[in-house]
Short mmCIF file of C-alpha atoms in Angstrom, two decimals:
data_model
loop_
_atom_site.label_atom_id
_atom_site.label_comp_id
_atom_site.label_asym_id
_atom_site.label_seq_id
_atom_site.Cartn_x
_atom_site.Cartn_y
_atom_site.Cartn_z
CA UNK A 275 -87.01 199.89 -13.01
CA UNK A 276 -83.79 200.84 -13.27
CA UNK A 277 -83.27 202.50 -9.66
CA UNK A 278 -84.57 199.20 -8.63
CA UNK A 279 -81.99 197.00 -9.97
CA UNK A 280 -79.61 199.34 -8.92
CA UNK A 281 -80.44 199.11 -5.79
CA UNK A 282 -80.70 195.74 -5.74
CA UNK A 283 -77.53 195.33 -6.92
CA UNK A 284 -75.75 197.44 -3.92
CA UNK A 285 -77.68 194.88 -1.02
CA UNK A 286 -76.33 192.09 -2.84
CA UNK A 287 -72.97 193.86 -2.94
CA UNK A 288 -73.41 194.59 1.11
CA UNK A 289 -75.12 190.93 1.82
CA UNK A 290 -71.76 189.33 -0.31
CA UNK A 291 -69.23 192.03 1.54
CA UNK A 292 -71.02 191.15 5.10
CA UNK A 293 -71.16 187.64 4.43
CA UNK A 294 -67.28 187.23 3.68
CA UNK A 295 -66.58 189.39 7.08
CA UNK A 296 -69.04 186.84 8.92
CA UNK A 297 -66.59 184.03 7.56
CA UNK A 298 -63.45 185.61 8.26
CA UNK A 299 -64.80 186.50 11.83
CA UNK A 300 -64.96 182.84 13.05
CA UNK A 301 -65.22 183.49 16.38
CA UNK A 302 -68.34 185.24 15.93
CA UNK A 303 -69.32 182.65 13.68
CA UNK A 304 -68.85 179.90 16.16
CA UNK A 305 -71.08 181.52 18.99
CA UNK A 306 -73.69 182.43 16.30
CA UNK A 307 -73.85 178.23 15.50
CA UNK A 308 -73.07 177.23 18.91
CA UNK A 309 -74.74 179.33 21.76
CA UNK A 310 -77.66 178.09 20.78
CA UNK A 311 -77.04 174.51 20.86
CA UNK A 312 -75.27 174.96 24.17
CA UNK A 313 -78.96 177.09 25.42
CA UNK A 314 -80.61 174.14 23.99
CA UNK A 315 -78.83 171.94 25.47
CA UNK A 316 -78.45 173.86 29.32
CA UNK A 317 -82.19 174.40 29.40
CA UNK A 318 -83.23 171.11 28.84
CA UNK A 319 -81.29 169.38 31.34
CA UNK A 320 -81.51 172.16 33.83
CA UNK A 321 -84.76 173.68 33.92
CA UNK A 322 -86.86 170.50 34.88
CA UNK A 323 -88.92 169.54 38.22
CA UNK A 324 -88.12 165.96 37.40
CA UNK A 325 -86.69 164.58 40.96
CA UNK A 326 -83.48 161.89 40.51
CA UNK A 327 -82.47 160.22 43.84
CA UNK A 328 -82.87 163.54 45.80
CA UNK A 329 -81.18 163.20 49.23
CA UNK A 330 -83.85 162.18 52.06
CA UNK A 331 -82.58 162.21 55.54
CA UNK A 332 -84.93 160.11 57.56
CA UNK A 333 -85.26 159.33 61.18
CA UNK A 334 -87.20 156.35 61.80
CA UNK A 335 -88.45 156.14 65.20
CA UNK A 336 -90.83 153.38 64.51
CA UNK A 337 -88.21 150.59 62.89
CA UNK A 338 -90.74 148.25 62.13
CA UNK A 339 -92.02 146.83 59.24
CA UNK A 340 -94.81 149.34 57.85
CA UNK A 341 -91.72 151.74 58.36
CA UNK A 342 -89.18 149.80 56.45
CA UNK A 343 -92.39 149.35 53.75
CA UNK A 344 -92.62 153.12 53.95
CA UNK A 345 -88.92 153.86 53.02
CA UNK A 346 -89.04 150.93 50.58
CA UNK A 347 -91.98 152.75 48.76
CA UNK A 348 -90.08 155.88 48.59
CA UNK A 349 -87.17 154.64 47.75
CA UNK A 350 -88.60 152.85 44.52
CA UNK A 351 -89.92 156.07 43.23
CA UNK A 352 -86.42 156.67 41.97
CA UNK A 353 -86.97 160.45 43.33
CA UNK A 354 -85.21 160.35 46.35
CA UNK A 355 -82.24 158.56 48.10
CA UNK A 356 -82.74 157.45 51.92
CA UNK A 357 -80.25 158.57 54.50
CA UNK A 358 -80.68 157.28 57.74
CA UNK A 359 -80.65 159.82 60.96
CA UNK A 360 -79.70 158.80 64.28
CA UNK A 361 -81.82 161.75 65.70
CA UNK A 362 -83.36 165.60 65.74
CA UNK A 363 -79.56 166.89 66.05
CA UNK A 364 -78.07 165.36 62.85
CA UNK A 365 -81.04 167.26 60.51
CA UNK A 366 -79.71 170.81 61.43
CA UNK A 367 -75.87 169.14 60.96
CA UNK A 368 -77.06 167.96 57.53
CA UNK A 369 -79.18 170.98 56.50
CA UNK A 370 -76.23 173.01 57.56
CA UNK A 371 -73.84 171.45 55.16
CA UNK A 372 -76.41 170.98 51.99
CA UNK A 373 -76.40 167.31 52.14
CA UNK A 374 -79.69 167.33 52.19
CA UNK A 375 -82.74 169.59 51.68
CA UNK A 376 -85.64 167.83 53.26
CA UNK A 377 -86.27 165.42 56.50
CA UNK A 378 -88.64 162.94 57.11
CA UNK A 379 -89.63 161.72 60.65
CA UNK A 380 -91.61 158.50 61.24
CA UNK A 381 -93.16 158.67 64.64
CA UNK A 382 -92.86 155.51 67.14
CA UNK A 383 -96.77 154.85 66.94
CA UNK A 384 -96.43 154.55 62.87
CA UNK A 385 -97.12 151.06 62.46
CA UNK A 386 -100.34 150.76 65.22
CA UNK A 387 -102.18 153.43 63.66
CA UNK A 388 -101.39 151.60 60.12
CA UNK A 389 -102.86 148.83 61.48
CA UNK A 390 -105.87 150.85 63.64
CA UNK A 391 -106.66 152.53 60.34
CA UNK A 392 -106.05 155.86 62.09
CA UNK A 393 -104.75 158.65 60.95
CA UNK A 394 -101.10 158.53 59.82
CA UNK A 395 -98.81 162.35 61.05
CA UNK A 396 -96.16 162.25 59.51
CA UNK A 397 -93.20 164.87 60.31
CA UNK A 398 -91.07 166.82 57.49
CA UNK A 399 -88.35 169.20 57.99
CA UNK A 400 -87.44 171.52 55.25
CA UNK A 401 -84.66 173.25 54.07
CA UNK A 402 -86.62 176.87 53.26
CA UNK A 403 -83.00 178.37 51.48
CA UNK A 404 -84.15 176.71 48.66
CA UNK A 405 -87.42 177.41 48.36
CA UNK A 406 -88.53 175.11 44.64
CA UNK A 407 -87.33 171.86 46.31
CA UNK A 408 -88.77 172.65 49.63
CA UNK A 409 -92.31 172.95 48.54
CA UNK A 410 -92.41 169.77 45.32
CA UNK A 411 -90.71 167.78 48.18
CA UNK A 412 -93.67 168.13 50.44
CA UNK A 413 -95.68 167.70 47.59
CA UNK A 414 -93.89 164.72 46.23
CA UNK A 415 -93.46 162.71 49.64
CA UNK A 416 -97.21 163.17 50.72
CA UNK A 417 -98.36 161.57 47.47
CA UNK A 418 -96.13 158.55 48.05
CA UNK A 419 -96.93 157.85 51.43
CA UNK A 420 -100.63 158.50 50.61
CA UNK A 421 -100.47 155.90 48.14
CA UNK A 422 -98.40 153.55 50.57
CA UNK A 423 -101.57 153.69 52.78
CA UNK A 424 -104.15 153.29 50.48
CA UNK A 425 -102.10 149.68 49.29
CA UNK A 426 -102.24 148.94 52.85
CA UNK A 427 -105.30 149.29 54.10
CA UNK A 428 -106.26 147.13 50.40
CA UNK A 429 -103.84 144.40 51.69
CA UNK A 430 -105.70 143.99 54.97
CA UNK A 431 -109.46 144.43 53.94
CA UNK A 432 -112.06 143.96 50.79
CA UNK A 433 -111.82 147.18 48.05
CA UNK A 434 -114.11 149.32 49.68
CA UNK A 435 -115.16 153.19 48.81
CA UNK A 436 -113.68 154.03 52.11
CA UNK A 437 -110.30 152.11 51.00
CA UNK A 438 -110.09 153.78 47.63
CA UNK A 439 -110.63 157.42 49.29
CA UNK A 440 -108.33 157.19 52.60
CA UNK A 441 -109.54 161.53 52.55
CA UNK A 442 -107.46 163.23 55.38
CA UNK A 443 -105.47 159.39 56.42
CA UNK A 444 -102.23 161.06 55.97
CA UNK A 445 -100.63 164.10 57.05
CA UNK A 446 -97.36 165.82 57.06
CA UNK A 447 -96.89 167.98 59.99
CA UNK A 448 -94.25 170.65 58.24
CA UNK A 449 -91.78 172.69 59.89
CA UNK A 450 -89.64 174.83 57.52
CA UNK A 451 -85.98 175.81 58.50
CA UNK A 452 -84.11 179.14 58.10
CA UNK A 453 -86.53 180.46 55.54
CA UNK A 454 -90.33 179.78 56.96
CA UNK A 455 -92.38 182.08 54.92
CA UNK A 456 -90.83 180.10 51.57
CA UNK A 457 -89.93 183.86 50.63
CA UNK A 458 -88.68 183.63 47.01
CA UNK A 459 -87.78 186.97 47.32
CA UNK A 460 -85.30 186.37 50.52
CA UNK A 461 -84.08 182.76 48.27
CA UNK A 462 -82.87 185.37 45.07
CA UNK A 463 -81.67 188.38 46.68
CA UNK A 464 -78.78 186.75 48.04
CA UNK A 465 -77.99 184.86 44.16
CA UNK A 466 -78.38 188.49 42.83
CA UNK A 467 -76.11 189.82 44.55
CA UNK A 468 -73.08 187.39 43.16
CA UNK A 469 -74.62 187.65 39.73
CA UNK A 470 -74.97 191.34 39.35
CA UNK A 471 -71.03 191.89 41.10
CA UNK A 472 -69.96 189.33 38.62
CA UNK A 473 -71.19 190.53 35.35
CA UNK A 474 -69.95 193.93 36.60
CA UNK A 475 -66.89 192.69 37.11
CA UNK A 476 -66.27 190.82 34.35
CA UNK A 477 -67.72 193.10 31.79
CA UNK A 478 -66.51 196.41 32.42
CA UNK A 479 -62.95 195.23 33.02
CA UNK A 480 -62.58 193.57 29.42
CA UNK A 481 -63.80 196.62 28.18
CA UNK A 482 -61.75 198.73 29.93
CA UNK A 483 -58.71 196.56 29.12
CA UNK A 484 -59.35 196.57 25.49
CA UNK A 485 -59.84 200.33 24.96
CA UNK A 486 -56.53 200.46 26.65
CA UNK A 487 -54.57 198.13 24.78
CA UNK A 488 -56.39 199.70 21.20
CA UNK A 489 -55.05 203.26 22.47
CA UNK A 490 -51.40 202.11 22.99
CA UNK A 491 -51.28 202.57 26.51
CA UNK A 492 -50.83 199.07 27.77
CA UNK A 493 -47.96 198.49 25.39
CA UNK A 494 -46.39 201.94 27.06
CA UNK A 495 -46.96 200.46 30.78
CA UNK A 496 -45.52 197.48 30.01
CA UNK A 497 -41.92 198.86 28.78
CA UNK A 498 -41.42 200.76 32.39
CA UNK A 499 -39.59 198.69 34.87
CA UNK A 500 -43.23 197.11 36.47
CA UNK A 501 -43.79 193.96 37.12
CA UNK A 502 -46.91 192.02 35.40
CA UNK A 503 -48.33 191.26 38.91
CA UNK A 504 -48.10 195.08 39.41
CA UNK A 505 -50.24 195.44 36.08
CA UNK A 506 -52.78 193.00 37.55
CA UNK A 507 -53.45 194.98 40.89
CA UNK A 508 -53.14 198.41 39.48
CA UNK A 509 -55.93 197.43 36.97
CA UNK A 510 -58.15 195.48 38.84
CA UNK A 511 -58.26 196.81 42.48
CA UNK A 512 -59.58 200.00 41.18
CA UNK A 513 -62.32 198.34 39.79
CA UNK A 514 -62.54 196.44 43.03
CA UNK A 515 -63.37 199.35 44.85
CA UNK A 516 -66.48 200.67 42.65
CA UNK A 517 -67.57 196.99 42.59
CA UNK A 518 -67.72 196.84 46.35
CA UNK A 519 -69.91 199.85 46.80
CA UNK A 520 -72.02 198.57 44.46
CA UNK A 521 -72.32 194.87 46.21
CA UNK A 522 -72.82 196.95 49.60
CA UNK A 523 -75.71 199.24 47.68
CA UNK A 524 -77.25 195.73 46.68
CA UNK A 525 -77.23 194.78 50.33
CA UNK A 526 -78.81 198.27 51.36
CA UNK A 527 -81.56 198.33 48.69
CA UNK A 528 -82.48 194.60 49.23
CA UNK A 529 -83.27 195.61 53.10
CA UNK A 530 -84.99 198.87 52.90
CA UNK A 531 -86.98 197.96 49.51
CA UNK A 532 -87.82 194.22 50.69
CA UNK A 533 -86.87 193.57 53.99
CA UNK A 534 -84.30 190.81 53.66
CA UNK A 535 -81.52 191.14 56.06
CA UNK A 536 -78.69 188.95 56.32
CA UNK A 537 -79.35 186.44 59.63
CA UNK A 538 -75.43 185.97 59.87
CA UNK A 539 -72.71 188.45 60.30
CA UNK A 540 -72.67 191.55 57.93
CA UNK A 541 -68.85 191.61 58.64
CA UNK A 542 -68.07 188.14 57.37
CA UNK A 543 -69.98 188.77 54.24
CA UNK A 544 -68.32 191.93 53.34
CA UNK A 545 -65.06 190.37 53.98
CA UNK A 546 -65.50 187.20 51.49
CA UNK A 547 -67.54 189.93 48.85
CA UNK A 548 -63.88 191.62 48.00
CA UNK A 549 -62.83 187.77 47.09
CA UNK A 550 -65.07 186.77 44.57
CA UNK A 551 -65.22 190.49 43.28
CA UNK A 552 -61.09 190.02 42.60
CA UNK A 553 -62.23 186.65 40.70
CA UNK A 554 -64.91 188.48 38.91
CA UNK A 555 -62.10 191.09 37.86
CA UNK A 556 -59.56 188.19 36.88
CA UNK A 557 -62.17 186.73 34.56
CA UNK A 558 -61.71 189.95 32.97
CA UNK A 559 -58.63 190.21 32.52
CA UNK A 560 -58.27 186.86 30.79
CA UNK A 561 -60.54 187.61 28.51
CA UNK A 562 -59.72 191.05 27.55
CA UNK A 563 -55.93 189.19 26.82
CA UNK A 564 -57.65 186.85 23.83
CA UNK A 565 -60.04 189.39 22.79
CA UNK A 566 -59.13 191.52 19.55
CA UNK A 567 -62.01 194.13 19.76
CA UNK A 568 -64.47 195.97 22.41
CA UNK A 569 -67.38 193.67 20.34
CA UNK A 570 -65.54 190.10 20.47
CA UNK A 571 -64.61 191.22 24.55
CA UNK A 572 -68.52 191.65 24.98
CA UNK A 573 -69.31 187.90 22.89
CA UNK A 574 -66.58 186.46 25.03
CA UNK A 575 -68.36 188.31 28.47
CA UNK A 576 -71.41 186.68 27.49
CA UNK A 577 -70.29 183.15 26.69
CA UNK A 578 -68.73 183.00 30.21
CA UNK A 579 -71.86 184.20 32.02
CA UNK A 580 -74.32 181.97 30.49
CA UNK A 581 -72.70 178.62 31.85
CA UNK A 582 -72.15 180.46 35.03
CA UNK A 583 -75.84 181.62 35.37
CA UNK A 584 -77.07 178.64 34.36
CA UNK A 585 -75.38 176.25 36.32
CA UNK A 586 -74.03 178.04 40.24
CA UNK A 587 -77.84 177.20 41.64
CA UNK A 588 -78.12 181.19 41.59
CA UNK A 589 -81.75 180.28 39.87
CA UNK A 590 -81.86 176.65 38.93
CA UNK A 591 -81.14 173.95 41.92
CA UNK A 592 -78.16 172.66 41.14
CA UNK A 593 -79.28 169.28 42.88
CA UNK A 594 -81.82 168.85 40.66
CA UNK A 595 -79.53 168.21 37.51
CA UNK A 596 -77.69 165.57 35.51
CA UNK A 597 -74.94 164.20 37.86
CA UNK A 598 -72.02 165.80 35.01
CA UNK A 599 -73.72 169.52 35.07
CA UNK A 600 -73.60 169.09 38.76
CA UNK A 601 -69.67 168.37 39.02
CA UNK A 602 -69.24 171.31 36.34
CA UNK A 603 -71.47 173.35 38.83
CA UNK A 604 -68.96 172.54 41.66
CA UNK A 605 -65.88 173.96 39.91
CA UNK A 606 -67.74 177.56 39.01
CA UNK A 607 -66.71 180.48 41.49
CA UNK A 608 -70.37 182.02 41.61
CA UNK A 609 -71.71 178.69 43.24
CA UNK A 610 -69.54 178.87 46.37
CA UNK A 611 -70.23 182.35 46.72
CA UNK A 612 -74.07 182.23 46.51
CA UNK A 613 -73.45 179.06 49.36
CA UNK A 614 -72.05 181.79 51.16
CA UNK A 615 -74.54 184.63 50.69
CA UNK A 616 -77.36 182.17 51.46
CA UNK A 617 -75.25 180.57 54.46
CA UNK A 618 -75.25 183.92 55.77
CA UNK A 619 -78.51 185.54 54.77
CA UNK A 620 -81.01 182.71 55.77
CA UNK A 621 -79.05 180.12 57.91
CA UNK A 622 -76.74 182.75 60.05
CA UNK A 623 -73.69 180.67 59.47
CA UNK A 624 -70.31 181.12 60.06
CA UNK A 625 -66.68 180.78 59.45
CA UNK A 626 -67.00 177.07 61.36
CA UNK A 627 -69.51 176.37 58.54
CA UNK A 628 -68.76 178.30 55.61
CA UNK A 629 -64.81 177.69 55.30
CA UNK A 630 -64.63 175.22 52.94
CA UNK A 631 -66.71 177.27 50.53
CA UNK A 632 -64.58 180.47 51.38
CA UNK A 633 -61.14 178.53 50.92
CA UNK A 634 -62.18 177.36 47.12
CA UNK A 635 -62.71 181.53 46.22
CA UNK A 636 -59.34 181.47 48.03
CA UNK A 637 -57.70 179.38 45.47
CA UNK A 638 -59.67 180.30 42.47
CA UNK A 639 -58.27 183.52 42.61
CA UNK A 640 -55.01 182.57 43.46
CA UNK A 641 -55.33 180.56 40.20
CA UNK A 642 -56.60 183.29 38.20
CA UNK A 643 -54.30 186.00 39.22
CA UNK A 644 -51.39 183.84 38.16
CA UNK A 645 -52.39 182.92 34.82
CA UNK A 646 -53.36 187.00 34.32
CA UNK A 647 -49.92 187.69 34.93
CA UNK A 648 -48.47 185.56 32.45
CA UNK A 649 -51.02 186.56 29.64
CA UNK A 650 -49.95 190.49 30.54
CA UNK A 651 -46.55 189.29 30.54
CA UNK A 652 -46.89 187.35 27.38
CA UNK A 653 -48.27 190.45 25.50
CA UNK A 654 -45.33 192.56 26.82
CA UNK A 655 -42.85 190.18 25.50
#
């Protein structure tokens, strides 16, 4: 009984010693209390097949009034948001630059075979680089125009069997761009590959930057006559350089273990990968300057990758959020890049197309390398 008590007595005495380094530790505290929250909160806006005013490009080659009923029908869903197409051309123009994922052509004979009770073809382009909108959008636009007929043919005639169960009236005659097997597999590899360089990144470079700084040898470096920027290259191009080989091993093993190729030029991509690898390194390097240990450099590693992961469209469509997560999605590094490793892998695009999206990692980095120097120069003064 009395070993017992005694050793109750020493867990209490651990629990009560644990407990006041939890408190004192209130950064750890605050991710303990708030990561979940902010999962709570991430997941439930982002994961969600719930359509809001998608983007629809439509080309209406019928103009008449079962077409204008058509797009009025869609419209009202709430799922999708018309844009009107002049012709064929202006689909690959707006696939091209993301403005919209999905196409829907009315044919000229729309409204006589309405009327004839014949049945209704109805052509949809898709957007196969994003392969979750590309097949609920087929899914979602066939129901409502199914529907639309059904009303219709009730407007013109008596409720009939045959009225209530228009079987086979309406069809979608699909043609998927860039990706047309729907491969999920060709749709991740290319979001993998920015992930996996940018937790590499990020990671091992706190790390490395706090063992350094624990040991001494930072505060050593920074009494010779070097500059800060000099720190900043020294330390990260290194890690650079390992992180390249291992972006150009991704590339390697996702075509001889699945067969996904880039479409676009090889060249381009591995000059824009050293870019966003020097961001990933940055990231680093900011964080290893607040960090006070290898464990809070780690918390801090994580609490930037979760937003990031969550919200660059690397696995979640970023058009299918809240309009706010959206704009927050626009400002993170990891979604241009993934525009670029998809631009390339599945659409064969180019500088002409893919410059905007290149310029951004441009001045990201510029961004990030400056305020790096002035937190290595901060710690030297």
């Amino acid at each position: 009984m009395r070993r017992l008590r005694a050793k109750l007595a020493r867990l209490l005495t651990l629990l009560w010693r644990e407990s006041l380094e939890l408190r004192r530790d209130r950064f750890t505290l605050g991710v303990l209390f708030l990561m979940p929250v902010l999962q709570l909160v991430l997941f439930s806006y982002i994961i969600t097949t719930d359509f809001d005013h998608l983007p629809l490009g439509v080309l209406d080659q019928s103009r008449t009034r079962h077409s204008r009923d058509l797009l009025q029908a869609i419209e009202a869903t709430g799922y999708f948001t018309i844009l009107p197409l002049r012709d064929l051309d202006e689909i690959h123009h707006m696939f091209g630059r993301e403005q919209s994922r999905a196409a829907l052509v009315i044919p000229s004979n729309f409204s006589e075979t309405i009327v004839n009770g014949k049945e209704v073809r109805l052509g949809l382009l898709l957007d196969g680089s994003d392969t979750t909108l590309s097949t609920s959008t087929e899914g979602f636009l066939t129901a409502i125009a199914t529907t639309y007929y059904t009303q219709s043919r009730l407007e013109r005639s008596p409720p009939t069997e045959r009225n209530l169960h228009p079987v086979g009236q309406v069809t979608t005659t699909r043609r998927v761009l860039f990706n047309p097997s729907l491969s999920g597999t060709a749709y991740m590899i290319p979001g993998l590959l920015g992930l996996i360089t940018l937790f590499v990144t990020v990671l091992n470079t706190t790390l490395a930057m706090v063992r350094e700084r624990d040991a001494g040898t930072l505060e050593q470096l920074l009494v010779t006559p070097v500059t800060s920027t000099e720190v900043v290259f020294g330390k990260i191009l290194p890690f650079g350089g390992v992180a390249l080989v291992a972006a150009i091993l991704i590339v390697v093993v996702g075509w001889l273990f699945f067969g996904v190729i880039p479409k676009g030029s090889l060249i381009l991509l591995l000059a824009v990968t050293p870019i966003f690898l020097l961001i990933g390194l940055s990231i680093g390097l900011l964080i290893s300057n607040s960090a006070t240990s290898s464990g809070e450099a780690v918390e801090r590693s994580v609490l930037t990758m979760v937003p990031q992961l969550m919200l660059s469209d690397a696995i979640f469509p970023l058009s299918l959020m809240a309009t706010p997560f959206q704009i927050i999605g626009e400002i993170i590094p990891l979604t241009h890049y993934i525009r670029i490793t998809r631009g390339i892998y599945l659409k064969d695009q180019g500088l002409d197309e893919l410059w905007i999206e290149i310029a951004f990692l441009v001045g990201f980095l510029v961004l990030l390398l400056v305020r790096a120097a002035k937190g290595i120069q901060k710690q030297a003064s």
